[in-house]
C-alpha cells in the first residue's frame, strides 16, 4: 500500500524495529473479558505502559471503589478516552488490582498508588466485565452476562432469578397439564437440594432445599399473588433447573434497578463485600442506537440507575466503570425529538454529570504506549540510527509546527512536542492525531495503534529511518480499506463517496496526467505520481474528517508538510506553489475540489454523490463560438483593467492610468487582427487625443487559421508608413484542452446565472439541487482560475512562455516605440509595464514627477499656482512654505522643480527670473516663430500652442501647460483680460476662450501699498495686495466700479452740506464740507479717464482735509447724512434764529441750540454724527417752544375795532370753538411770532384726545 523505494544507505524500518511479519485482526485491540483471567492478565500487564497520567487515573478509579465501599452506596465513573487510548487495557489491569492479582500488583509504577488505598487490600469484590455490542438492552447485556460469569465463577451455586416470573409460571402450568402432576412434581423435587436459608438474606446456595417437597398445595402457595418471596424464588429456581434451563436467555428481564438489587443480594450471599461492573463498549453501543431515537433515549436514561434506585441501599454496593469514547450529550442537540422527550434526555445527562466520576485516559499517553508496544528498536545501533535520523529532520517552523500537530490549537487541542515526536518517529504527531480522530469514526478494530502497526509492516522493507511516514498513506488503511466499517450510516456514506471520488475521478486523472497506465499498482508508480497520490489522499481525508485539527481548513503549505519529503520542487522552497498549481489543475476537471485565490490557498473537497453532469449535458448547446469569444473578452477585460469601462465612439474600451504623476487615456480593443471585416484599418488608430490604443487578439481562431495571419496584417499596416500610437498583442493559441475548458466555463456561467438554474436542475431531487449547485460553482471558480493561468501562458507573461521566431507577442505601430516581450508576474502587471514603456518612448522629456504613481490633480496645480503668484508679488520672489501634512512645501517641490518653473529649498519657494529663464526663453522663441508680438496682448490659446511647440516630446497635459502659462503671465507682470475687459487671474481649468494677457507697467511698490491701504480704509473693500499686473487691473476696475455705482449722486450730499455751512455761516475751508469737496473732486475729476497707474497714484497721493479714517466715515455715512438734512430742513431752525437776536433767557437758549448744531455740522462725521446732532437739536427746539407757551402772559382785553394792539407780539386768536366729537371743521386764526406755540398746543390737545384719528392741517396766508 505504501508506494516508494528505500535509500541504499539508510536502515530500513525492518532493520530498525521489531516488526512482526504479519498481523492479526485483533492486534492491539483488547477484548476485556478475554484479558482478565490469571493466565491472560500477566500478558496484558507485561505490555502495559504506565505513565504518570495513567497512574493518576488508577488513583482516581481506586478512590471511586473505596468510597463506594466506605459509604455502602452505588458509585459510577466514566473512563474518558478516544479510540485506542487504552480503556480496555486499563479496566483489565484495574480488574487485576481489585482482585489482588500478583501480576497487577507487581507493576512498579502502580505500587505507590495501591499503597494509598489500604482499605482495598482486604476487600472481597465480585469483579465482572461486560460487552454491549449487539445487545438488545442494558438489562439483557448485564443480566445475561452476569449469569454466564457467575456460573463460571461459582458453578455449584444456583444463579439468581433475573427474569420476570409471570411468563415462567404460565409455561410451568402448561407443562404440568401436559405431563401430569406425578411426573411434573417428581422432576421438580429431583432438582432441589441443600439447606434452607438461615438469615433474612436470601441464601441462593440453599434455595434448592425445603422443609417439604413440592406438592400441589405448596406449588399453589408459591404461585399465589401474596406468596412468600423466598418460596416464590425457590420455585422459580427449581423450575429453571428442571424444566426451563434456557429460560434466562429467552425471557423478559427484570427492570434494571430490581435486577441490580437481586445481583447485590446474590453477591452478598456468596460472601462478597461489593460488586464492580466494568462496562466496555456501553457508550459505543449507544452511539449505534442514535438512528433509533426512541430506543436511544430510553437506554440513555437507564444509566442513571447504576447509581440511584428507588430501592434504597442495596445488600452490597455496586461500583460501575463505563468506557466512554465521546460525550453522548452532544448527540441530543441534533435530534428531532419533541421538546418534552429531548428535555428528559438532557436532564438525564445533567443528572449523570453530577453523580458520575470522570477518569481521564488522555491522548498524551499514546506516544509512550506506541514506543513500548510497537516501536521498540531491535538494538542499540538501531536506536542510534533513529536518533540521528530524527536530528536531521527539517526544523523549519512552517514544517515542524505542522508535524508536531501544532495547527488549529485550542483548549481542547494543544498539539504535541519534540519529545513525543521522538518517541513515535517515523510517525509524526500530526499523523497519529489524524489516525486517532479518524479511527473514532470506525469500528474498534481500526484504532490508531492498529493502523500504525499495519503501516509499519507494509513499509518495513521499503522505507528507511530517514522517511517521515506521510499522512496521505493513512487513506488506504482507514478510508479505502475493505475492513473500514464506519460507526453510523452517515459516516459510511461519506467514506463511500470518498472512495468513489478517488477510484473513479482522482486516481484516473492523476495517472492520466502522469502518463501511467491505470492498471499499475500504487506501489510501482514513479516518485512524482507517488507524491501526487499522497497529496490527493490527504485532501480526501480532510473532507472525511474536516474537524481534525491537522486537516481542518487545510492549505497548500500544510499539505506539503503533512507529506514531508514527498513533494520535491525544482525551485527550493516552492513546494507550496507546486502543490497549488497541481491542485488547481485537478480542480478544473473535478468540480468537487476547490482552491482559494490566496498565495497559500485553502483547498477543500466536497463529498456529495450528486449527478451534476446531467445538468451540464442538458446545457451543452449553449457552448457556441460567439459565447466563447464574449467570455474571453470578459476575462481579458479584467487583466487589461477595462471591465465595465466606458467606450469610445469606435467602440474601444477606455481606461486611464497614472504615468509620471499625470493621467493618460488608454483604449483597448479586443478582436481578431487578421479579420478586416471586424477590425478596419481606422480602428488601429486612437480615437482619444493623447491615448495609447491596445489591439488585443484572442487566443483562438476558427479552424484553418493561424497566428501568422495576424502578424501579416500588422506588417501590412507598418508598410503604410503611418505612425499610430498603437500596440497589437498577438497571443499564442490555446491548446485544445484549454479551449474545452473555455467551453465548459461558458456552460457553467450560463446555467448558474439568473433563473436558468431552476430549468436545468429540475430533473434532480430537491435535496440534490443545492449540493449540485455548490459543486458546479466550485468548478466554475476553478476553471476560471485555470483559464487565468492559461491566459498568462498564451499572452507571454508566464514563466517559460515561448513564441515562434519572428512572431513576438507585442507589435508596435509607432516608429518611436519598439515593444519588448511582456514583463510582469501577471498579465495585468505586463499590461501596466507596456503602457509605461510606450509613454516613456513617446515622451522621453516628460518631467519625472515622484512618486510616479500618485496623480498630480488639478487642485494640486492650483495650489502650486497660488504659491507662485504669491512669490511673484514679493520683491525677491520668495515666500516661506510649511512642511508636513498642512504645508505645501512637498507639493510645490514635487511640481515646480521637475517642470523647471521655480526652486524649493527647505523653507522657501523661489520664483524669480533666473529660475524661470529656461521657460522664458522657450516661450519667447516660439512666440516669435508664430509671429506673435510678445509686447502686445498674448492670446491664451496662442500661448498654450507656444508652450507645447517648445518641446513636443515632453507630452505635457493641458493642465500642466496652463500652469506654465499662468506662471509666465505672473513672471512677466501681465494682466488678465477677457474680451478686452479686465478679469481676475484665472485658475487652472477656468481659462476661457478670448482670454488675453496684457503687458503693462506697475506702480512703485510703496505707491501701490499706500493706495491699497488708503482704499481699504476709505471703502472697507478687500483688495489683493499682491502687486501683479492682474491685481493692478482688478484694483483699478474695483475703484472705477465704486465710482460708478456707489459714489454717483454724491454731489447732492456735498450741496446739502454746503447749504448747511452757508446757513450757519461756517468756514467752507474747514471740517466736513471741505473733506466732502475733496472726495468729490477725487472721484469725479482726478479718477475719471486716467490710466491704472495714474489711478493708483491719485489715491496714494491725494491730500484730503481730513485723515483716511475720517474720509472712510464720510463716504460710508454720506447717504445717512444727506437723508438727515432732508428730514430736518434748515427753515426748521428759523424760529430759533429769530429768537436768538434778543437778550432774554429764551434768546440765550435758542442761541445755544443753534451753536451746538453748527458745531456738529462742521465736525467730521467720525468725530460727531450729524444725523444724531440734528435729532437732538430738533428735540431741544421742541422743548424750547413748549417752554415758551407755558410762560406766555394772560391775554389782554380785546381792543375796540379799528384800534391797533398795544403789543405787536401778542397772538390774535379767534374765540376757540368748543371741542366736539367731529373736529373736521374746526379752524382758528393766528398771527404774530408766538403763534407757533398756539398752533402746536391746539394740535397736541387734539392728538391726545383722539390718538387714533388723522388730522389735516391747512395753512392760509392772509396778506395785510
Coordinates of N, CA and C in Angstrom, one line a residue, residues 761-956:
X761 N -31.9 22.3 -13.6 CA -31.7 21.3 -12.5 C -33.0 20.7 -12.1
X762 N -34.1 20.9 -12.9 CA -35.4 20.4 -12.4 C -35.5 18.9 -12.4
X763 N -34.6 18.2 -13.0 CA -34.6 16.7 -13.0 C -34.0 16.1 -11.8
X764 N -33.2 16.9 -11.0 CA -32.6 16.4 -9.8 C -33.6 16.4 -8.6
X765 N -33.4 15.4 -7.7 CA -34.2 15.5 -6.5 C -33.9 16.8 -5.8
X766 N -34.9 17.3 -5.0 CA -34.8 18.6 -4.4 C -33.6 18.6 -3.5
X767 N -33.3 17.5 -2.8 CA -32.2 17.5 -1.8 C -30.9 17.6 -2.5
X768 N -30.8 17.2 -3.8 CA -29.5 17.2 -4.5 C -29.2 18.5 -5.2
X769 N -30.2 19.4 -5.3 CA -30.0 20.6 -6.1 C -29.0 21.6 -5.5
X770 N -29.1 21.7 -4.2 CA -28.1 22.6 -3.5 C -26.7 22.1 -3.6
X771 N -26.6 20.8 -3.4 CA -25.2 20.1 -3.5 C -24.7 20.3 -4.9
X772 N -25.5 20.0 -5.9 CA -25.1 20.1 -7.3 C -24.6 21.5 -7.6
X773 N -25.4 22.5 -7.2 CA -25.0 23.9 -7.5 C -23.7 24.2 -6.8
X774 N -23.5 23.8 -5.5 CA -22.3 24.1 -4.8 C -21.1 23.5 -5.6
X775 N -21.2 22.3 -6.0 CA -20.1 21.6 -6.8 C -19.8 22.3 -8.1
X776 N -20.9 22.7 -8.8 CA -20.7 23.4 -10.1 C -20.1 24.8 -9.9
X777 N -20.5 25.5 -8.8 CA -20.0 26.8 -8.5 C -18.5 26.7 -8.2
X778 N -18.1 25.6 -7.5 CA -16.7 25.3 -7.2 C -15.9 25.1 -8.5
X779 N -16.5 24.3 -9.4 CA -15.8 24.1 -10.7 C -15.8 25.4 -11.5
X780 N -16.8 26.1 -11.5 CA -16.8 27.4 -12.2 C -15.6 28.3 -11.7
X781 N -15.4 28.3 -10.4 CA -14.3 29.1 -9.9 C -13.0 28.5 -10.3
X782 N -12.9 27.2 -10.2 CA -11.6 26.5 -10.5 C -11.3 26.6 -12.0
X783 N -12.2 26.4 -12.9 CA -12.0 26.5 -14.3 C -11.6 27.9 -14.7
X784 N -12.3 28.9 -14.0 CA -11.9 30.3 -14.3 C -10.5 30.5 -13.9
X785 N -10.1 30.0 -12.7 CA -8.7 30.1 -12.3 C -7.7 29.5 -13.3
X786 N -8.0 28.3 -13.8 CA -7.2 27.6 -14.7 C -7.1 28.4 -16.1
X787 N -8.2 28.9 -16.5 CA -8.2 29.8 -17.7 C -7.3 31.0 -17.5
X788 N -7.3 31.5 -16.2 CA -6.5 32.7 -15.9 C -5.0 32.3 -16.1
X789 N -4.6 31.1 -15.7 CA -3.3 30.6 -15.8 C -2.9 30.4 -17.3
X790 N -3.9 29.9 -18.1 CA -3.7 29.6 -19.5 C -3.5 31.0 -20.2
X791 N -4.2 32.0 -19.8 CA -4.1 33.3 -20.4 C -2.7 33.8 -20.2
X792 N -2.2 33.6 -19.0 CA -0.8 34.1 -18.7 C 0.2 33.5 -19.7
X793 N 0.0 32.2 -19.9 CA 0.9 31.5 -20.8 C 0.7 32.0 -22.3
X794 N -0.5 32.1 -22.7 CA -0.8 32.4 -24.1 C -0.3 33.8 -24.4
X795 N -0.4 34.8 -23.5 CA 0.0 36.1 -23.7 C 1.4 36.4 -23.3
X796 N 2.2 35.4 -22.9 CA 3.6 35.5 -22.8 C 4.1 36.0 -21.4
X797 N 3.2 36.0 -20.4 CA 3.7 36.5 -19.1 C 4.0 35.4 -18.1
X798 N 3.7 34.2 -18.5 CA 4.0 33.0 -17.6 C 5.5 32.7 -17.8
X799 N 6.1 32.1 -16.8 CA 7.5 31.7 -16.9 C 7.7 30.7 -17.9
X800 N 8.6 30.9 -18.8 CA 8.9 29.9 -19.8 C 8.0 29.9 -21.1
X801 N 7.2 31.0 -21.2 CA 6.3 31.1 -22.3 C 7.2 31.4 -23.6
X802 N 6.9 30.7 -24.7 CA 7.7 30.8 -25.9 C 6.8 31.1 -27.1
X803 N 7.4 31.9 -28.0 CA 6.7 32.3 -29.2 C 7.6 32.0 -30.4
X804 N 7.0 31.7 -31.6 CA 7.7 31.4 -32.8 C 8.7 32.5 -33.2
X805 N 9.8 32.1 -33.8 CA 10.8 33.1 -34.2 C 10.1 34.1 -35.2
X806 N 10.3 35.4 -34.9 CA 9.8 36.4 -35.8 C 8.3 36.8 -35.5
X807 N 7.8 36.2 -34.5 CA 6.4 36.4 -34.2 C 6.2 36.8 -32.7
X808 N 6.8 37.9 -32.3 CA 6.7 38.3 -30.8 C 5.3 38.6 -30.5
X809 N 4.9 38.5 -29.2 CA 3.5 38.8 -28.8 C 3.2 40.3 -28.9
X810 N 4.1 41.2 -28.8 CA 3.8 42.6 -28.9 C 4.4 43.3 -30.1
X811 N 3.5 43.9 -30.9 CA 3.9 44.6 -32.1 C 3.5 46.1 -32.1
X812 N 4.5 47.0 -32.1 CA 4.2 48.4 -32.1 C 4.0 49.0 -33.4
X813 N 3.0 49.9 -33.6 CA 2.7 50.6 -34.9 C 3.3 52.0 -34.9
X814 N 4.1 52.3 -34.0 CA 4.7 53.7 -33.9 C 6.2 53.5 -34.0
X815 N 6.8 54.3 -34.9 CA 8.3 54.2 -35.1 C 9.1 54.5 -33.9
X816 N 8.5 55.4 -33.0 CA 9.3 55.8 -31.8 C 9.2 54.8 -30.7
X817 N 8.5 53.7 -30.8 CA 8.4 52.8 -29.7 C 8.6 51.3 -30.3
X818 N 9.6 50.7 -29.8 CA 9.8 49.3 -30.1 C 9.4 48.4 -28.9
X819 N 8.3 47.7 -29.0 CA 7.8 46.9 -27.9 C 8.7 45.7 -27.6
X820 N 9.0 45.5 -26.3 CA 9.8 44.4 -25.8 C 8.8 43.3 -25.4
X821 N 9.3 42.1 -25.2 CA 8.4 41.0 -24.7 C 7.8 41.3 -23.4
X822 N 6.6 40.8 -23.1 CA 5.9 41.2 -21.9 C 6.7 40.9 -20.7
X823 N 6.7 41.8 -19.7 CA 7.4 41.6 -18.4 C 6.4 41.9 -17.3
X824 N 6.3 40.9 -16.4 CA 5.4 41.0 -15.2 C 5.0 39.7 -14.7
X825 N 4.7 39.6 -13.4 CA 4.3 38.4 -12.8 C 3.0 37.9 -13.2
X826 N 2.1 38.9 -13.7 CA 0.8 38.6 -14.1 C 0.6 39.4 -15.4
X827 N -0.5 39.0 -16.1 CA -0.8 39.8 -17.4 C -1.1 41.2 -17.0
X828 N -1.8 41.5 -15.9 CA -2.1 42.8 -15.5 C -0.9 43.7 -15.3
X829 N 0.1 43.1 -14.7 CA 1.4 43.8 -14.5 C 2.1 44.0 -15.8
X830 N 2.1 43.1 -16.7 CA 2.7 43.2 -18.0 C 2.0 44.3 -18.8
X831 N 0.7 44.4 -18.7 CA -0.1 45.5 -19.4 C 0.4 46.8 -18.9
X832 N 0.5 47.0 -17.5 CA 0.9 48.3 -17.0 C 2.3 48.6 -17.4
X833 N 3.2 47.6 -17.4 CA 4.6 47.8 -17.8 C 4.6 48.3 -19.3
X834 N 3.8 47.6 -20.1 CA 3.8 48.0 -21.5 C 3.3 49.5 -21.7
X835 N 2.3 49.8 -21.0 CA 1.8 51.2 -21.1 C 2.9 52.2 -20.7
X836 N 3.5 51.9 -19.6 CA 4.6 52.8 -19.1 C 5.7 52.9 -20.1
X837 N 6.1 51.8 -20.7 CA 7.2 51.8 -21.7 C 6.8 52.6 -22.9
X838 N 5.5 52.5 -23.3 CA 5.1 53.2 -24.5 C 5.1 54.7 -24.3
X839 N 4.7 55.2 -23.2 CA 4.7 56.6 -22.9 C 6.1 57.1 -22.7
X840 N 6.9 56.3 -22.1 CA 8.4 56.7 -21.9 C 9.0 56.9 -23.2
X841 N 8.7 56.0 -24.2 CA 9.3 56.2 -25.5 C 8.7 57.4 -26.3
X842 N 7.4 57.6 -26.1 CA 6.8 58.7 -26.9 C 7.2 60.1 -26.3
X843 N 7.3 60.1 -25.0 CA 7.5 61.4 -24.3 C 8.7 61.3 -23.4
X844 N 9.9 61.1 -23.9 CA 11.1 60.9 -23.1 C 11.5 62.1 -22.2
X845 N 11.0 63.3 -22.7 CA 11.4 64.5 -22.0 C 10.4 65.0 -20.9
X846 N 9.4 64.1 -20.7 CA 8.3 64.5 -19.7 C 9.0 64.6 -18.3
X847 N 8.6 65.6 -17.5 CA 9.1 65.6 -16.2 C 8.9 64.4 -15.4
X848 N 9.9 64.0 -14.5 CA 9.7 62.8 -13.7 C 9.2 63.3 -12.3
X849 N 7.9 63.3 -12.3 CA 7.2 63.6 -11.0 C 7.3 62.4 -10.1
X850 N 7.6 62.6 -8.9 CA 7.7 61.5 -7.9 C 6.8 61.7 -6.7
X851 N 6.1 60.7 -6.2 CA 6.1 59.4 -6.8 C 5.3 59.3 -8.1
X852 N 5.8 58.5 -9.0 CA 5.2 58.5 -10.4 C 3.8 57.9 -10.4
X853 N 3.4 57.1 -9.4 CA 2.1 56.5 -9.5 C 1.0 57.3 -8.7
X854 N 1.4 58.5 -8.2 CA 0.5 59.4 -7.5 C 0.1 60.5 -8.4
X855 N -1.2 60.6 -8.6 CA -1.7 61.7 -9.6 C -1.5 63.1 -9.0
X856 N -1.0 64.0 -9.9 CA -1.0 65.4 -9.5 C -2.3 65.9 -10.0
X857 N -3.2 66.3 -9.1 CA -4.5 66.7 -9.5 C -4.6 68.2 -9.9
X858 N -5.7 68.6 -10.5 CA -5.9 70.0 -10.8 C -5.8 70.9 -9.6
X859 N -6.4 70.3 -8.5 CA -6.4 71.1 -7.2 C -4.9 71.3 -6.8
X860 N -4.1 70.2 -6.9 CA -2.7 70.4 -6.6 C -2.0 71.5 -7.4
X861 N -2.3 71.5 -8.7 CA -1.7 72.5 -9.6 C -2.2 73.9 -9.2
X862 N -3.4 74.1 -8.9 CA -3.9 75.4 -8.5 C -3.3 75.8 -7.1
X863 N -3.0 74.9 -6.3 CA -2.3 75.2 -5.0 C -0.9 75.7 -5.3
X864 N -0.2 75.0 -6.2 CA 1.1 75.5 -6.6 C 1.1 76.8 -7.3
X865 N 0.1 77.0 -8.2 CA 0.0 78.3 -8.9 C -0.2 79.5 -7.9
X866 N -1.1 79.2 -6.9 CA -1.3 80.3 -5.9 C 0.0 80.6 -5.2
X867 N 0.8 79.6 -4.9 CA 2.1 79.9 -4.2 C 3.1 80.6 -5.2
X868 N 3.0 80.3 -6.5 CA 3.9 81.0 -7.4 C 3.5 82.5 -7.6
X869 N 2.2 82.7 -7.6 CA 1.7 84.1 -7.7 C 2.0 84.9 -6.5
X870 N 1.9 84.2 -5.3 CA 2.3 84.9 -4.1 C 3.7 85.3 -4.0
X871 N 4.6 84.3 -4.5 CA 6.0 84.6 -4.5 C 6.3 85.7 -5.5
X872 N 5.7 85.8 -6.6 CA 6.0 86.8 -7.6 C 5.6 88.2 -7.1
X873 N 4.7 88.3 -6.2 CA 4.3 89.6 -5.7 C 5.3 90.1 -4.7
X874 N 6.3 89.3 -4.3 CA 7.3 89.8 -3.4 C 8.5 90.3 -4.2
X875 N 9.2 91.3 -3.7 CA 10.3 91.9 -4.4 C 11.4 90.9 -4.8
X876 N 11.6 89.9 -3.9 CA 12.7 89.0 -4.1 C 12.2 87.6 -4.7
X877 N 10.8 87.5 -4.9 CA 10.3 86.3 -5.5 C 10.3 85.1 -4.6
X878 N 10.4 85.4 -3.3 CA 10.5 84.3 -2.3 C 9.3 84.3 -1.3
X879 N 8.8 83.1 -1.0 CA 7.8 83.0 0.1 C 8.2 81.8 0.9
X880 N 7.8 81.9 2.2 CA 8.1 80.7 3.1 C 7.0 79.7 2.9
X881 N 7.4 78.4 3.0 CA 6.4 77.3 2.8 C 6.5 76.4 4.0
X882 N 5.3 75.9 4.5 CA 5.3 75.0 5.6 C 5.5 73.6 5.1
X883 N 6.1 72.7 5.9 CA 6.2 71.3 5.6 C 5.1 70.5 6.3
X884 N 5.0 69.2 6.0 CA 4.1 68.4 6.7 C 2.8 68.3 6.0
X885 N 1.8 67.7 6.7 CA 0.5 67.4 6.1 C -0.2 68.7 5.7
X886 N 0.0 69.8 6.5 CA -0.8 71.0 6.3 C 0.0 72.0 5.4
X887 N 1.2 71.7 5.1 CA 2.1 72.6 4.3 C 2.1 72.2 2.9
X888 N 2.6 73.2 2.1 CA 2.6 73.0 0.6 C 4.0 72.8 0.1
X889 N 5.0 72.7 1.0 CA 6.4 72.6 0.5 C 6.7 71.4 -0.3
X890 N 6.2 70.2 0.1 CA 6.5 69.0 -0.6 C 5.8 69.0 -1.9
X891 N 4.5 69.4 -1.9 CA 3.8 69.5 -3.2 C 4.4 70.5 -4.2
X892 N 4.8 71.6 -3.7 CA 5.5 72.6 -4.6 C 6.8 72.1 -5.2
X893 N 7.6 71.4 -4.3 CA 8.8 70.8 -4.8 C 8.5 69.8 -5.8
X894 N 7.5 68.9 -5.6 CA 7.2 67.8 -6.5 C 6.8 68.4 -7.9
X895 N 6.2 69.5 -7.9 CA 5.7 70.0 -9.2 C 6.7 71.0 -9.9
X896 N 7.1 72.0 -9.2 CA 7.8 73.1 -9.9 C 9.2 72.8 -10.3
X897 N 9.9 71.9 -9.5 CA 11.3 71.6 -9.9 C 11.4 70.7 -11.1
X898 N 10.6 69.6 -11.2 CA 10.6 68.8 -12.4 C 10.2 69.6 -13.7
X899 N 9.3 70.6 -13.5 CA 8.8 71.4 -14.6 C 9.8 72.5 -14.9
X900 N 10.7 72.8 -14.0 CA 11.7 73.9 -14.2 C 11.1 75.3 -14.1
X901 N 10.1 75.4 -13.2 CA 9.5 76.7 -13.0 C 10.1 77.5 -11.9
X902 N 10.5 76.8 -10.8 CA 11.0 77.5 -9.7 C 11.8 76.6 -8.9
X903 N 12.3 77.1 -7.7 CA 13.1 76.2 -6.8 C 12.5 76.2 -5.5
X904 N 12.6 75.1 -4.8 CA 12.1 75.0 -3.4 C 13.3 74.4 -2.5
X905 N 13.6 75.2 -1.5 CA 14.6 74.7 -0.6 C 13.9 74.2 0.7
X906 N 14.6 74.1 1.8 CA 14.0 73.6 3.0 C 12.9 74.5 3.6
X907 N 12.9 75.8 3.2 CA 12.0 76.7 3.9 C 11.2 77.6 2.9
X908 N 11.7 77.8 1.7 CA 11.1 78.8 0.8 C 10.9 78.3 -0.6
X909 N 9.9 78.9 -1.2 CA 9.7 78.8 -2.7 C 10.4 80.0 -3.3
X910 N 11.2 79.8 -4.3 CA 11.9 80.9 -5.0 C 11.5 80.9 -6.5
X911 N 10.8 82.0 -6.8 CA 10.2 82.1 -8.2 C 10.7 83.4 -8.8
X912 N 11.9 83.5 -9.2 CA 12.5 84.7 -9.8 C 12.8 84.5 -11.3
X913 N 13.2 85.6 -11.9 CA 13.5 85.5 -13.4 C 14.6 84.4 -13.7
X914 N 15.6 84.3 -12.8 CA 16.6 83.3 -13.0 C 16.1 81.9 -13.0
X915 N 15.1 81.6 -12.1 CA 14.5 80.3 -12.1 C 13.6 80.0 -13.3
X916 N 13.1 81.0 -13.9 CA 12.1 80.9 -15.0 C 12.8 81.1 -16.3
X917 N 14.1 81.3 -16.3 CA 14.8 81.7 -17.6 C 14.6 80.7 -18.7
X918 N 14.7 79.4 -18.4 CA 14.5 78.4 -19.5 C 13.2 78.5 -20.2
X919 N 12.1 78.6 -19.4 CA 10.8 78.7 -20.0 C 10.6 80.0 -20.7
X920 N 11.1 81.1 -20.1 CA 11.0 82.4 -20.7 C 11.6 82.4 -22.1
X921 N 12.8 81.7 -22.2 CA 13.5 81.7 -23.5 C 12.7 80.9 -24.5
X922 N 12.2 79.7 -24.0 CA 11.4 78.8 -25.0 C 10.2 79.5 -25.5
X923 N 9.5 80.2 -24.6 CA 8.2 80.8 -25.0 C 8.5 82.0 -25.9
X924 N 9.5 82.8 -25.6 CA 9.8 83.9 -26.4 C 10.2 83.4 -27.8
X925 N 10.9 82.4 -27.9 CA 11.3 81.9 -29.2 C 10.1 81.4 -30.0
X926 N 9.2 80.6 -29.4 CA 8.1 80.1 -30.0 C 7.1 81.2 -30.4
X927 N 6.9 82.2 -29.6 CA 6.0 83.3 -29.9 C 6.5 84.0 -31.2
X928 N 7.9 84.2 -31.2 CA 8.4 84.9 -32.4 C 8.3 84.0 -33.6
X929 N 8.4 82.7 -33.4 CA 8.2 81.8 -34.6 C 6.8 81.9 -35.1
X930 N 5.9 82.1 -34.2 CA 4.5 82.2 -34.6 C 4.1 83.6 -35.0
X931 N 5.1 84.5 -35.0 CA 4.8 85.9 -35.4 C 3.9 86.6 -34.4
X932 N 4.0 86.4 -33.2 CA 3.2 87.0 -32.1 C 4.0 88.0 -31.4
X933 N 3.5 89.2 -31.3 CA 4.2 90.3 -30.6 C 4.1 90.1 -29.1
X934 N 5.3 89.8 -28.5 CA 5.3 89.5 -27.1 C 5.0 90.7 -26.3
X935 N 5.2 91.9 -26.8 CA 5.0 93.2 -26.1 C 3.5 93.6 -26.1
X936 N 2.7 92.9 -27.0 CA 1.3 93.2 -27.0 C 0.5 92.2 -26.2
X937 N -0.8 92.2 -26.5 CA -1.7 91.2 -25.9 C -1.4 89.8 -26.4
X938 N -1.2 88.8 -25.6 CA -1.0 87.5 -26.0 C -2.2 86.6 -25.7
X939 N -2.8 86.1 -26.7 CA -4.0 85.2 -26.5 C -3.6 84.0 -25.8
X940 N -4.4 83.5 -24.9 CA -4.1 82.3 -24.0 C -3.9 81.1 -24.9
X941 N -4.7 80.9 -25.9 CA -4.6 79.7 -26.8 C -3.3 79.8 -27.6
X942 N -2.9 81.0 -28.0 CA -1.6 81.1 -28.7 C -0.4 80.8 -27.8
X943 N -0.6 81.2 -26.5 CA 0.5 80.9 -25.5 C 0.6 79.4 -25.3
X944 N -0.6 78.8 -25.2 CA -0.6 77.3 -25.0 C 0.2 76.6 -26.2
X945 N -0.1 77.1 -27.4 CA 0.5 76.5 -28.5 C 2.0 76.7 -28.5
X946 N 2.4 77.8 -28.1 CA 3.9 78.1 -28.0 C 4.5 77.2 -27.0
X947 N 3.9 77.0 -25.8 CA 4.4 76.1 -24.8 C 4.5 74.7 -25.3
X948 N 3.5 74.2 -25.9 CA 3.5 72.8 -26.4 C 4.5 72.6 -27.5
X949 N 4.6 73.6 -28.4 CA 5.6 73.5 -29.5 C 7.0 73.6 -29.1
X950 N 7.3 74.1 -27.9 CA 8.6 74.3 -27.4 C 9.3 72.9 -27.0
X951 N 8.5 71.9 -26.9 CA 9.0 70.6 -26.5 C 8.0 69.5 -26.7
X952 N 7.7 69.1 -27.9 CA 6.6 68.1 -28.1 C 6.9 66.8 -27.5
X953 N 8.2 66.4 -27.2 CA 8.5 65.2 -26.5 C 8.3 65.2 -25.0
X954 N 7.9 66.4 -24.5 CA 7.5 66.5 -23.1 C 6.2 65.8 -22.8
X955 N 5.3 65.9 -23.8 CA 4.0 65.3 -23.6 C 3.2 65.9 -22.4
X956 N 3.3 67.2 -22.2 CA 2.6 67.8 -21.1 C 1.1 67.8 -21.2

